[in-house]
Short mmCIF file of C-alpha atoms in Angstrom, two decimals:
data_model
loop_
_atom_site.label_atom_id
_atom_site.label_comp_id
_atom_site.label_asym_id
_atom_site.label_seq_id
_atom_site.Cartn_x
_atom_site.Cartn_y
_atom_site.Cartn_z
CA MET A 230 15.33 -14.28 -6.77
CA PRO A 231 12.47 -16.48 -5.57
CA ALA A 232 11.13 -18.78 -8.27
CA LEU A 233 7.63 -19.90 -9.23
CA MET A 234 6.12 -23.33 -8.79
CA ASN A 235 3.20 -24.95 -10.60
CA LEU A 236 -0.34 -24.32 -9.42
CA THR A 237 -3.43 -26.49 -9.50
CA SER A 238 -6.79 -25.88 -7.91
CA HIS A 239 -6.44 -29.12 -5.96
CA SER A 240 -3.03 -28.24 -4.55
CA ARG A 241 -4.29 -24.84 -3.41
CA ALA A 242 -7.26 -26.29 -1.55
CA ALA A 243 -5.15 -29.08 -0.10
CA ARG A 244 -2.49 -26.65 1.11
CA VAL A 245 -5.02 -24.47 2.87
CA ALA A 246 -6.86 -27.49 4.29
CA SER A 247 -3.68 -28.80 5.86
CA ALA A 248 -3.22 -25.46 7.58
CA CYS A 249 -6.32 -26.08 9.67
CA SER A 250 -4.32 -28.50 11.78
CA VAL A 251 -1.69 -25.90 12.60
CA SER A 252 -1.78 -24.68 16.18
CA ARG A 253 -3.31 -21.19 16.16
CA THR A 254 -5.83 -19.29 18.19
CA GLN A 255 -9.29 -20.83 18.19
CA ARG A 256 -10.80 -17.82 16.47
CA ALA A 257 -8.29 -17.82 13.63
CA SER A 258 -8.51 -21.59 13.16
CA SER A 259 -12.28 -21.65 12.89
CA ARG A 260 -12.21 -18.81 10.37
CA ILE A 261 -9.61 -20.57 8.23
CA CYS A 262 -11.43 -23.92 8.30
CA ARG A 263 -14.71 -22.28 7.33
CA ALA A 264 -12.92 -20.65 4.41
CA VAL A 265 -11.46 -24.00 3.35
CA ASN A 266 -14.90 -25.57 3.34
CA GLN A 267 -16.09 -22.78 1.07
CA ILE A 268 -13.15 -23.34 -1.28
CA SER A 269 -13.39 -27.13 -1.54
CA SER A 270 -17.08 -27.84 -1.02
CA PRO A 271 -18.81 -29.46 -4.04
CA SER A 272 -21.90 -27.41 -3.28
CA ASP A 273 -20.13 -24.19 -4.22
CA GLU A 274 -21.49 -22.34 -7.22
CA PRO A 275 -19.64 -23.50 -10.35
CA SER A 276 -16.87 -21.19 -11.46
CA THR A 277 -17.14 -19.61 -14.86
CA ARG A 278 -13.38 -20.10 -15.29
CA SER A 279 -11.71 -23.42 -15.96
CA PRO A 280 -8.95 -24.43 -13.54
CA LEU A 281 -6.41 -23.56 -16.22
CA GLU A 282 -7.86 -20.09 -16.65
CA ARG A 283 -7.90 -19.53 -12.90
CA ALA A 284 -4.29 -20.57 -12.65
CA ALA A 285 -3.07 -18.66 -15.67
CA ILE A 286 -5.03 -15.44 -15.30
CA GLY A 287 -5.18 -15.35 -11.51
CA LEU A 288 -2.32 -16.28 -9.24
CA ALA A 289 0.17 -17.34 -11.90
CA THR A 290 -0.22 -14.10 -13.82
CA ALA A 291 0.14 -12.02 -10.68
CA ALA A 292 3.19 -13.99 -9.68
CA ALA A 293 4.82 -13.55 -13.06
CA VAL A 294 4.71 -9.79 -12.53
CA VAL A 295 6.49 -10.02 -9.20
CA MET A 296 8.65 -13.07 -8.89
CA GLY A 297 10.80 -12.75 -11.98
CA THR A 298 8.96 -15.06 -14.37
CA PHE A 299 7.48 -13.24 -17.33
CA SER A 300 4.38 -14.59 -19.02
CA PRO A 301 2.64 -13.14 -22.09
CA LEU A 302 -0.61 -13.74 -20.24
CA VAL A 303 0.11 -10.57 -18.31
CA LEU A 304 -0.64 -8.61 -21.45
CA GLU A 305 -4.09 -10.14 -21.90
CA PRO A 306 -7.17 -8.14 -20.81
CA PRO A 307 -9.25 -9.62 -17.99
CA PRO A 308 -12.15 -11.93 -18.89
CA ALA A 309 -15.60 -10.37 -19.09
CA HIS A 310 -16.58 -11.77 -15.71
CA ALA A 311 -13.66 -10.17 -13.86
CA ILE A 312 -14.21 -8.40 -10.57
CA LEU A 313 -16.18 -5.19 -10.94
CA VAL A 314 -16.04 -2.21 -8.63
CA ALA A 315 -18.60 0.53 -8.13
CA SER A 316 -16.24 3.29 -9.19
CA ASP A 317 -12.74 3.86 -10.45
CA PRO A 318 -10.17 3.00 -7.77
CA VAL A 319 -8.19 5.74 -6.07
CA LYS A 320 -4.77 5.89 -7.72
CA ASN A 321 -3.13 8.68 -5.73
CA ALA A 322 -0.84 7.34 -3.00
CA GLN A 323 -1.56 10.21 -0.61
CA ALA A 324 -5.31 9.72 -1.02
CA ILE A 325 -4.99 5.99 -0.38
CA LEU A 326 -3.05 6.70 2.79
CA ARG A 327 -5.65 9.23 3.97
CA ASN A 328 -8.44 6.74 3.35
CA ALA A 329 -6.50 4.06 5.21
CA LEU A 330 -6.38 5.98 8.50
CA PRO A 331 -8.50 4.30 11.22
CA ILE A 332 -10.83 7.25 11.86
CA ASN A 333 -14.52 7.96 11.39
CA ASN A 334 -15.09 11.71 11.34
CA LYS A 335 -17.61 12.69 8.67
CA PRO A 336 -16.84 16.44 8.49
CA ILE A 337 -13.13 16.03 7.78
CA ARG A 338 -13.82 13.17 5.37
CA GLN A 339 -16.25 15.46 3.51
CA ILE A 340 -13.59 18.17 3.25
CA GLN A 341 -11.17 15.56 1.97
CA LYS A 342 -13.69 14.37 -0.62
CA ASP A 343 -14.44 17.91 -1.82
CA LEU A 344 -10.77 18.81 -2.21
CA GLU A 345 -9.90 15.53 -3.93
CA SER A 346 -12.73 16.10 -6.42
CA ILE A 347 -10.75 19.05 -7.78
CA SER A 348 -8.47 16.63 -9.62
CA GLU A 349 -11.40 15.47 -11.73
CA ALA A 350 -12.56 19.05 -12.32
CA LEU A 351 -9.14 19.97 -13.70
CA ARG A 352 -9.70 17.60 -16.60
CA ILE A 353 -12.20 20.09 -18.01
CA PRO A 354 -10.35 22.13 -20.65
CA GLY A 355 -9.60 25.80 -20.23
CA SER A 356 -11.02 28.07 -17.56
CA LYS A 357 -14.33 26.17 -17.39
CA SER A 358 -12.79 23.93 -14.75
CA LEU A 359 -12.36 26.82 -12.33
CA GLY A 360 -16.07 26.96 -11.50
CA PRO A 361 -16.19 23.43 -10.02
CA VAL A 362 -12.86 24.07 -8.29
CA SER A 363 -14.21 27.22 -6.63
CA ARG A 364 -17.36 25.41 -5.49
CA ALA A 365 -15.28 22.62 -3.94
CA ILE A 366 -13.20 25.15 -2.03
CA ARG A 367 -16.26 26.99 -0.75
CA ALA A 368 -17.86 23.72 0.32
CA SER A 369 -14.71 22.84 2.26
CA GLN A 370 -14.62 26.25 3.92
CA ASP A 371 -18.27 25.91 4.89
CA VAL A 372 -17.78 22.50 6.52
CA LEU A 373 -14.64 23.66 8.34
CA THR A 374 -16.48 26.69 9.73
CA ARG A 375 -19.79 25.06 10.66
CA GLN A 376 -18.43 21.76 11.97
CA ARG A 377 -15.14 22.80 13.50
CA ASP A 378 -16.22 21.61 16.96
CA ALA A 379 -17.15 18.18 15.59
CA ILE A 380 -13.67 17.92 14.10
CA VAL A 381 -11.83 19.12 17.21
CA LYS A 382 -13.66 16.77 19.57
CA ASP A 383 -12.26 13.77 17.70
CA PHE A 384 -8.62 14.69 18.25
CA ALA A 385 -6.58 12.32 20.37
CA PRO A 386 -5.69 14.26 23.56
CA GLU A 387 -1.95 14.04 22.98
CA LYS A 388 -2.37 15.22 19.36
CA LYS A 389 -4.86 18.03 19.94
CA ASP A 390 -2.35 20.87 19.61
CA PHE A 391 -1.06 19.40 16.35
CA GLY A 392 -4.61 19.06 15.07
CA LEU A 393 -5.58 22.63 15.99
CA GLU A 394 -2.43 23.96 14.36
CA ASN A 395 -3.34 22.24 11.11
CA ILE A 396 -6.93 23.49 11.23
CA GLU A 397 -5.56 27.02 11.29
CA LYS A 398 -3.18 26.23 8.44
CA LEU A 399 -6.02 24.70 6.43
CA GLN A 400 -8.19 27.79 6.87
CA VAL A 401 -5.39 30.02 5.58
CA ALA A 402 -4.65 27.64 2.72
CA LEU A 403 -8.29 27.54 1.62
CA ASN A 404 -8.47 31.34 1.58
CA GLU A 405 -5.32 31.50 -0.53
CA PHE A 406 -6.65 28.72 -2.74
CA GLN A 407 -9.83 30.66 -3.46
CA ALA A 408 -7.79 33.76 -4.31
CA THR A 409 -5.74 31.68 -6.74
CA VAL A 410 -8.91 30.53 -8.49
CA GLU A 411 -10.31 34.06 -8.64
CA ALA A 412 -7.05 35.12 -10.31
CA LYS A 413 -7.70 32.34 -12.86
CA ASP A 414 -4.27 30.85 -12.22
CA LYS A 415 -5.11 27.28 -13.25
CA GLN A 416 -1.47 26.18 -13.20
CA ALA A 417 -1.26 26.90 -9.46
CA VAL A 418 -4.43 24.96 -8.60
CA PRO A 419 -2.77 21.51 -8.19
CA ILE A 420 -0.10 23.04 -5.97
CA LYS A 421 -2.64 24.69 -3.67
CA GLN A 422 -4.75 21.53 -3.69
CA ARG A 423 -1.81 19.42 -2.50
CA GLU A 424 -1.06 21.93 0.23
CA ALA A 425 -4.63 21.91 1.53
CA LEU A 426 -4.84 18.12 1.42
CA THR A 427 -1.58 17.86 3.36
CA TYR A 428 -3.22 19.77 6.22
CA VAL A 429 -6.34 17.61 5.90
CA GLY A 430 -4.19 14.50 6.24
CA ASN A 431 -2.47 15.93 9.30
CA ILE A 432 -5.84 16.72 10.88
CA GLU A 433 -6.99 13.16 10.21
CA GLU A 434 -3.81 11.69 11.69
CA ALA A 435 -4.41 13.75 14.83
CA MET A 436 -7.67 11.81 15.27
CA VAL A 437 -6.02 8.40 15.50
CA LYS A 438 -6.24 7.18 19.09
CA GLY A 439 -3.87 4.44 20.13
CA PHE A 440 -3.53 1.40 17.88
CA PRO A 441 -6.68 -0.10 16.34
CA PHE A 442 -6.07 -3.83 17.01
CA GLN A 443 -3.75 -6.38 18.60
CA VAL A 444 -1.16 -8.19 16.52
CA PRO A 445 -1.52 -12.00 16.89
CA PRO A 446 0.61 -13.37 19.76
CA GLU A 447 2.74 -15.48 17.42
CA TYR A 448 3.97 -12.30 15.70
CA ALA A 449 3.93 -9.88 18.64
CA ASP A 450 7.68 -10.26 19.20
CA ARG A 451 8.53 -9.21 15.62
CA PRO A 452 9.51 -5.64 14.75
CA LEU A 453 6.13 -3.87 14.63
CA LEU A 454 5.33 -0.44 13.23
CA LEU A 455 2.48 0.81 15.42
CA GLY A 456 1.67 3.86 13.33
CA ARG A 457 3.38 5.34 10.30
CA ALA A 458 6.93 6.14 9.29
CA THR A 459 8.34 8.35 6.54
CA LEU A 460 11.53 7.35 4.77
CA GLU A 461 13.92 9.04 2.37
CA MET A 462 15.49 6.89 -0.32
CA LYS A 463 18.41 8.10 -2.47
CA ILE A 464 19.28 6.25 -5.68
CA SER A 465 22.10 6.84 -8.15
CA CYS A 466 20.81 6.25 -11.67
CA ARG A 467 23.51 5.68 -14.26
CA GLU A 468 21.35 6.31 -17.31
CA THR A 469 18.27 8.53 -17.69
CA PRO A 470 17.03 10.76 -20.54
CA GLU A 471 18.90 13.61 -18.80
CA GLY A 472 22.05 11.55 -18.23
CA PRO A 473 23.27 10.23 -14.85
CA GLN A 474 21.00 11.42 -12.05
CA THR A 475 20.66 11.15 -8.30
CA VAL A 476 17.04 10.62 -7.31
CA VAL A 477 15.53 11.24 -3.88
CA GLN A 478 12.17 9.64 -3.10
CA THR A 479 9.85 9.83 -0.10
CA VAL A 480 8.23 6.60 1.07
CA VAL A 481 5.46 6.29 3.68
CA LEU A 482 5.07 3.00 5.56
CA ASP A 483 1.59 2.25 6.92
CA GLY A 484 1.77 0.33 10.17
CA TYR A 485 -1.88 1.02 10.98
CA ASN A 486 -2.87 -1.58 8.40
CA ALA A 487 0.32 -3.64 8.02
CA PRO A 488 2.26 -3.43 11.31
CA VAL A 489 4.27 -6.62 10.85
CA SER A 490 5.13 -6.03 7.20
CA ALA A 491 6.01 -2.36 7.69
CA GLY A 492 7.80 -3.06 10.97
CA GLN A 493 10.14 -5.67 9.55
CA PHE A 494 11.01 -3.43 6.60
CA LEU A 495 11.66 -0.46 8.89
CA ASP A 496 13.85 -2.68 11.07
CA LEU A 497 15.98 -3.49 8.01
CA VAL A 498 16.17 0.19 7.10
CA LEU A 499 17.46 1.04 10.57
CA ARG A 500 20.04 -1.74 10.20
CA LYS A 501 21.14 -0.05 6.92
CA PHE A 502 20.48 -3.35 5.18
CA TYR A 503 19.56 -1.70 1.88
CA ASP A 504 22.32 0.93 1.85
CA ASN A 505 24.65 0.57 -1.16
CA MET A 506 22.53 -2.27 -2.56
CA GLU A 507 21.87 -2.41 -6.30
CA ILE A 508 18.51 -2.51 -8.03
CA GLN A 509 18.12 -6.17 -8.98
CA ARG A 510 15.11 -6.07 -11.26
CA ALA A 511 13.69 -3.27 -13.38
CA ASP A 512 11.61 -4.57 -16.25
CA GLY A 513 8.77 -2.09 -16.70
CA PHE A 514 6.55 -4.08 -14.36
CA VAL A 515 8.38 -3.73 -11.05
CA VAL A 516 11.54 -2.35 -9.50
CA GLN A 517 12.85 -4.98 -7.09
CA PHE A 518 15.73 -5.12 -4.61
CA GLY A 519 16.70 -6.67 -1.29
CA ASP A 520 18.47 -9.91 -2.24
CA PRO A 521 21.74 -9.80 -0.26
CA GLU A 522 25.09 -11.04 -1.51
CA GLY A 523 25.91 -14.63 -0.66
CA PRO A 524 23.85 -17.83 -0.60
CA ALA A 525 21.04 -16.50 1.61
CA ASP A 526 18.02 -15.09 -0.22
CA GLY A 527 17.01 -12.87 2.68
CA PHE A 528 18.01 -11.24 5.95
CA VAL A 529 19.86 -13.53 8.34
CA ASP A 530 18.90 -12.65 11.91
CA PRO A 531 22.14 -12.32 13.90
CA LYS A 532 20.34 -13.55 17.03
CA THR A 533 19.35 -16.90 15.49
CA GLY A 534 21.61 -17.35 12.48
CA ASP A 535 18.51 -18.14 10.42
CA ILE A 536 16.75 -16.22 7.68
CA ARG A 537 14.01 -14.12 9.23
CA ARG A 538 10.72 -14.49 7.39
CA VAL A 539 7.83 -12.05 7.07
CA PRO A 540 4.33 -13.51 7.54
CA PHE A 541 1.82 -12.63 4.85
CA GLU A 542 -0.42 -9.79 6.03
CA VAL A 543 -3.37 -8.04 4.38
CA LYS A 544 -6.20 -5.95 5.83
CA VAL A 545 -9.53 -5.91 4.01
CA ILE A 546 -11.82 -2.89 3.95
CA GLY A 547 -14.41 -3.40 6.69
CA ASP A 548 -12.34 -5.86 8.73
CA LYS A 549 -11.16 -4.84 12.18
CA GLU A 550 -7.74 -6.45 11.86
CA PRO A 551 -5.47 -7.90 9.15
CA ILE A 552 -5.49 -11.45 7.87
CA TYR A 553 -2.25 -13.33 8.46
CA ASP A 554 -0.64 -16.29 6.66
CA PHE A 555 -3.36 -16.67 4.01
CA THR A 556 -4.02 -14.75 0.82
CA LEU A 557 -7.50 -13.58 -0.13
CA GLU A 558 -7.40 -16.21 -2.87
CA ASP A 559 -6.77 -18.89 -0.23
CA LEU A 560 -9.77 -17.73 1.77
CA GLY A 561 -12.17 -17.29 -1.12
CA ARG A 562 -12.30 -13.51 -0.66
CA VAL A 563 -10.88 -12.37 -3.99
CA ASN A 564 -13.82 -10.00 -4.58
CA GLU A 565 -12.96 -7.97 -1.48
CA GLN A 566 -10.73 -4.90 -1.54
CA PRO A 567 -7.60 -4.47 0.61
CA VAL A 568 -7.20 -1.23 2.53
CA LEU A 569 -3.77 -0.89 0.89
CA PRO A 570 -4.28 -1.75 -2.80
CA PHE A 571 -1.92 -1.93 -5.76
CA ASN A 572 -3.59 1.10 -7.37
CA ALA A 573 -0.83 3.67 -7.05
CA TYR A 574 2.33 3.96 -9.12
CA GLY A 575 5.08 3.18 -6.63
CA THR A 576 3.16 0.79 -4.38
CA LEU A 577 5.63 -0.99 -2.07
CA ALA A 578 5.17 -4.69 -1.24
CA TRP A 579 7.06 -7.81 -0.18
CA ALA A 580 8.37 -10.21 -2.82
CA ARG A 581 8.00 -13.88 -1.96
CA ASN A 582 7.83 -17.38 -3.42
CA GLU A 583 4.47 -17.74 -5.09
CA PHE A 584 3.11 -20.70 -3.10
CA GLU A 585 4.86 -19.96 0.18
CA ASN A 586 2.87 -17.12 1.67
CA ASN A 587 5.26 -16.57 4.56
CA SER A 588 8.49 -16.78 2.55
CA ALA A 589 9.25 -13.04 2.28
CA SER A 590 12.36 -11.87 4.10
CA SER A 591 14.11 -8.81 2.69
CA GLN A 592 13.23 -8.59 -1.01
CA VAL A 593 10.67 -5.92 -1.87
CA PHE A 594 9.32 -4.31 -5.01
CA PHE A 595 7.76 -1.10 -6.23
CA LEU A 596 4.95 -1.59 -8.73
CA LEU A 597 4.99 0.39 -11.95
CA LYS A 598 1.23 0.56 -12.43
CA GLU A 599 0.02 0.18 -15.99
CA SER A 600 -3.71 -0.24 -16.55
CA GLU A 601 -3.11 -2.60 -19.49
CA LEU A 602 -1.27 -5.00 -17.20
CA THR A 603 -3.28 -4.72 -14.01
CA PRO A 604 -6.67 -3.53 -15.32
CA THR A 605 -8.74 -1.13 -13.29
CA GLY A 606 -11.20 -3.07 -11.14
CA SER A 607 -9.38 -6.36 -11.65
CA ASN A 608 -5.96 -5.92 -10.08
CA LEU A 609 -4.31 -9.31 -10.10
CA LEU A 610 -1.92 -8.50 -7.26
CA ASP A 611 -4.38 -7.27 -4.61
CA GLY A 612 -4.70 -9.69 -1.72
CA ARG A 613 -1.94 -11.93 -3.08
CA PHE A 614 1.10 -9.85 -2.17
CA ALA A 615 1.51 -7.82 1.01
CA VAL A 616 1.47 -4.05 0.51
CA PHE A 617 2.85 -1.91 3.33
CA GLY A 618 3.68 1.48 1.84
CA TYR A 619 3.80 3.91 -1.06
CA ILE A 620 6.21 6.34 -2.68
CA THR A 621 4.61 9.74 -2.11
CA GLN A 622 7.26 11.93 -3.76
CA GLY A 623 9.59 11.17 -6.63
CA GLN A 624 7.75 8.10 -7.90
CA ASP A 625 7.98 9.16 -11.55
CA ALA A 626 11.71 8.40 -11.47
CA LEU A 627 10.96 4.67 -11.11
CA ALA A 628 10.61 4.42 -14.88
CA ASP A 629 14.29 5.35 -15.25
CA PHE A 630 15.64 2.79 -12.78
CA LYS A 631 17.77 0.02 -14.26
CA VAL A 632 19.41 -3.11 -12.93
CA GLY A 633 22.68 -2.09 -11.32
CA ASP A 634 21.58 1.38 -10.23
CA LYS A 635 22.65 1.86 -6.62
CA ILE A 636 20.57 2.66 -3.55
CA GLU A 637 22.87 5.05 -1.71
CA TYR A 638 20.73 4.94 1.42
CA VAL A 639 17.29 4.51 2.89
CA LYS A 640 16.82 6.49 6.09
CA VAL A 641 14.00 7.36 8.48
CA ILE A 642 12.73 10.94 8.38
CA ASP A 643 9.87 10.51 10.85
CA GLY A 644 8.15 7.74 12.77
CA ALA A 645 11.06 5.71 14.13
CA GLN A 646 9.46 6.12 17.56
CA ASN A 647 6.51 4.03 16.33
CA LEU A 648 8.69 0.93 15.88
CA LYS A 649 8.42 -1.71 18.60
CA ASN A 650 10.99 -4.53 18.92
CA GLY A 651 13.48 -2.76 16.66
CA PRO A 652 17.19 -3.51 16.13
CA SER A 653 18.20 -2.49 19.65
CA ALA A 654 15.43 -4.50 21.33
#
């Protein structure tokens, strides 16, 4: 497993500063150098944390969660001046993936918002919650009826039939949903909500036109996922509360926001790299795997004989394209939120050496989100490790995984056609 190294504020600034001399595109270089000036300039506003606090609570703490070095600092609450957000972060993987789609259609986003609000309404005890649920359904029906044309006109031409099909399915689902509420069947509400939101997500995906940005030339020859892919992962668990179990999980990779990260993982899946591999870490913080047998700590590319590395990649909300090679900490952007955050139980990301941003290769981890360890509004992993997917079904089983449990297979269910420069390329 990759190991940690020591961190000082000076070494961080020096490391980033030296990167300004690396040959890159003029646009990327100027952005990096400006960020370095902000990091190292004596005119910066004084930090309220000492260098030791920044190291211990910031990067070092985050790294301890992921890279195999446990620190009791992980258990400490964030300082009072930690990052604040306007509202509680979205913790549902499906909702995060819907929000991450590169679309801008207000009617369908309003329907999504109304239907997602039902989860909060269900916290109201007894039948009192059914009133807000019914209002949310009616609001969704109203938008779908009145603004159908505005929704349809945003479909990508090649996806229009798929989009129209899901509009019809959504209309039927909303009618059935309302009937469920009128029957006061509260237990069925989450089931009908998930069904309706599935159709909403399909409608939104039908609006994505092409690919939203160009991958930097230096990484354009890597395996790239230019869209999304759905995987099935089967794990044999030797010991659970119910005895030995075989678990099947669904994982969605998001190439719209992490094409290089998701593409290189999908490439390994298609090579069956992870099949019959054991879980190598399961400590209540993360479930980690991907370290192959032998001296190499990653995937050895048969074309070169060298370990293939994965460049660090993160897309920030509001940016048109991802950042490569540098963490948000490196660039002084720790207050900004990634499109793919570590909010959901079962977030999938690359493991790497703490101070080598581009050192990932084949080792990945699923995060077991606990608010006491990564406090809401102050997630210590966001922008420091590269997220590229989420478990969308079966994530609860992660808590039962133990070192030595076997991954029987990881296979592609949908989206293999979105991979460019794959194993056969």
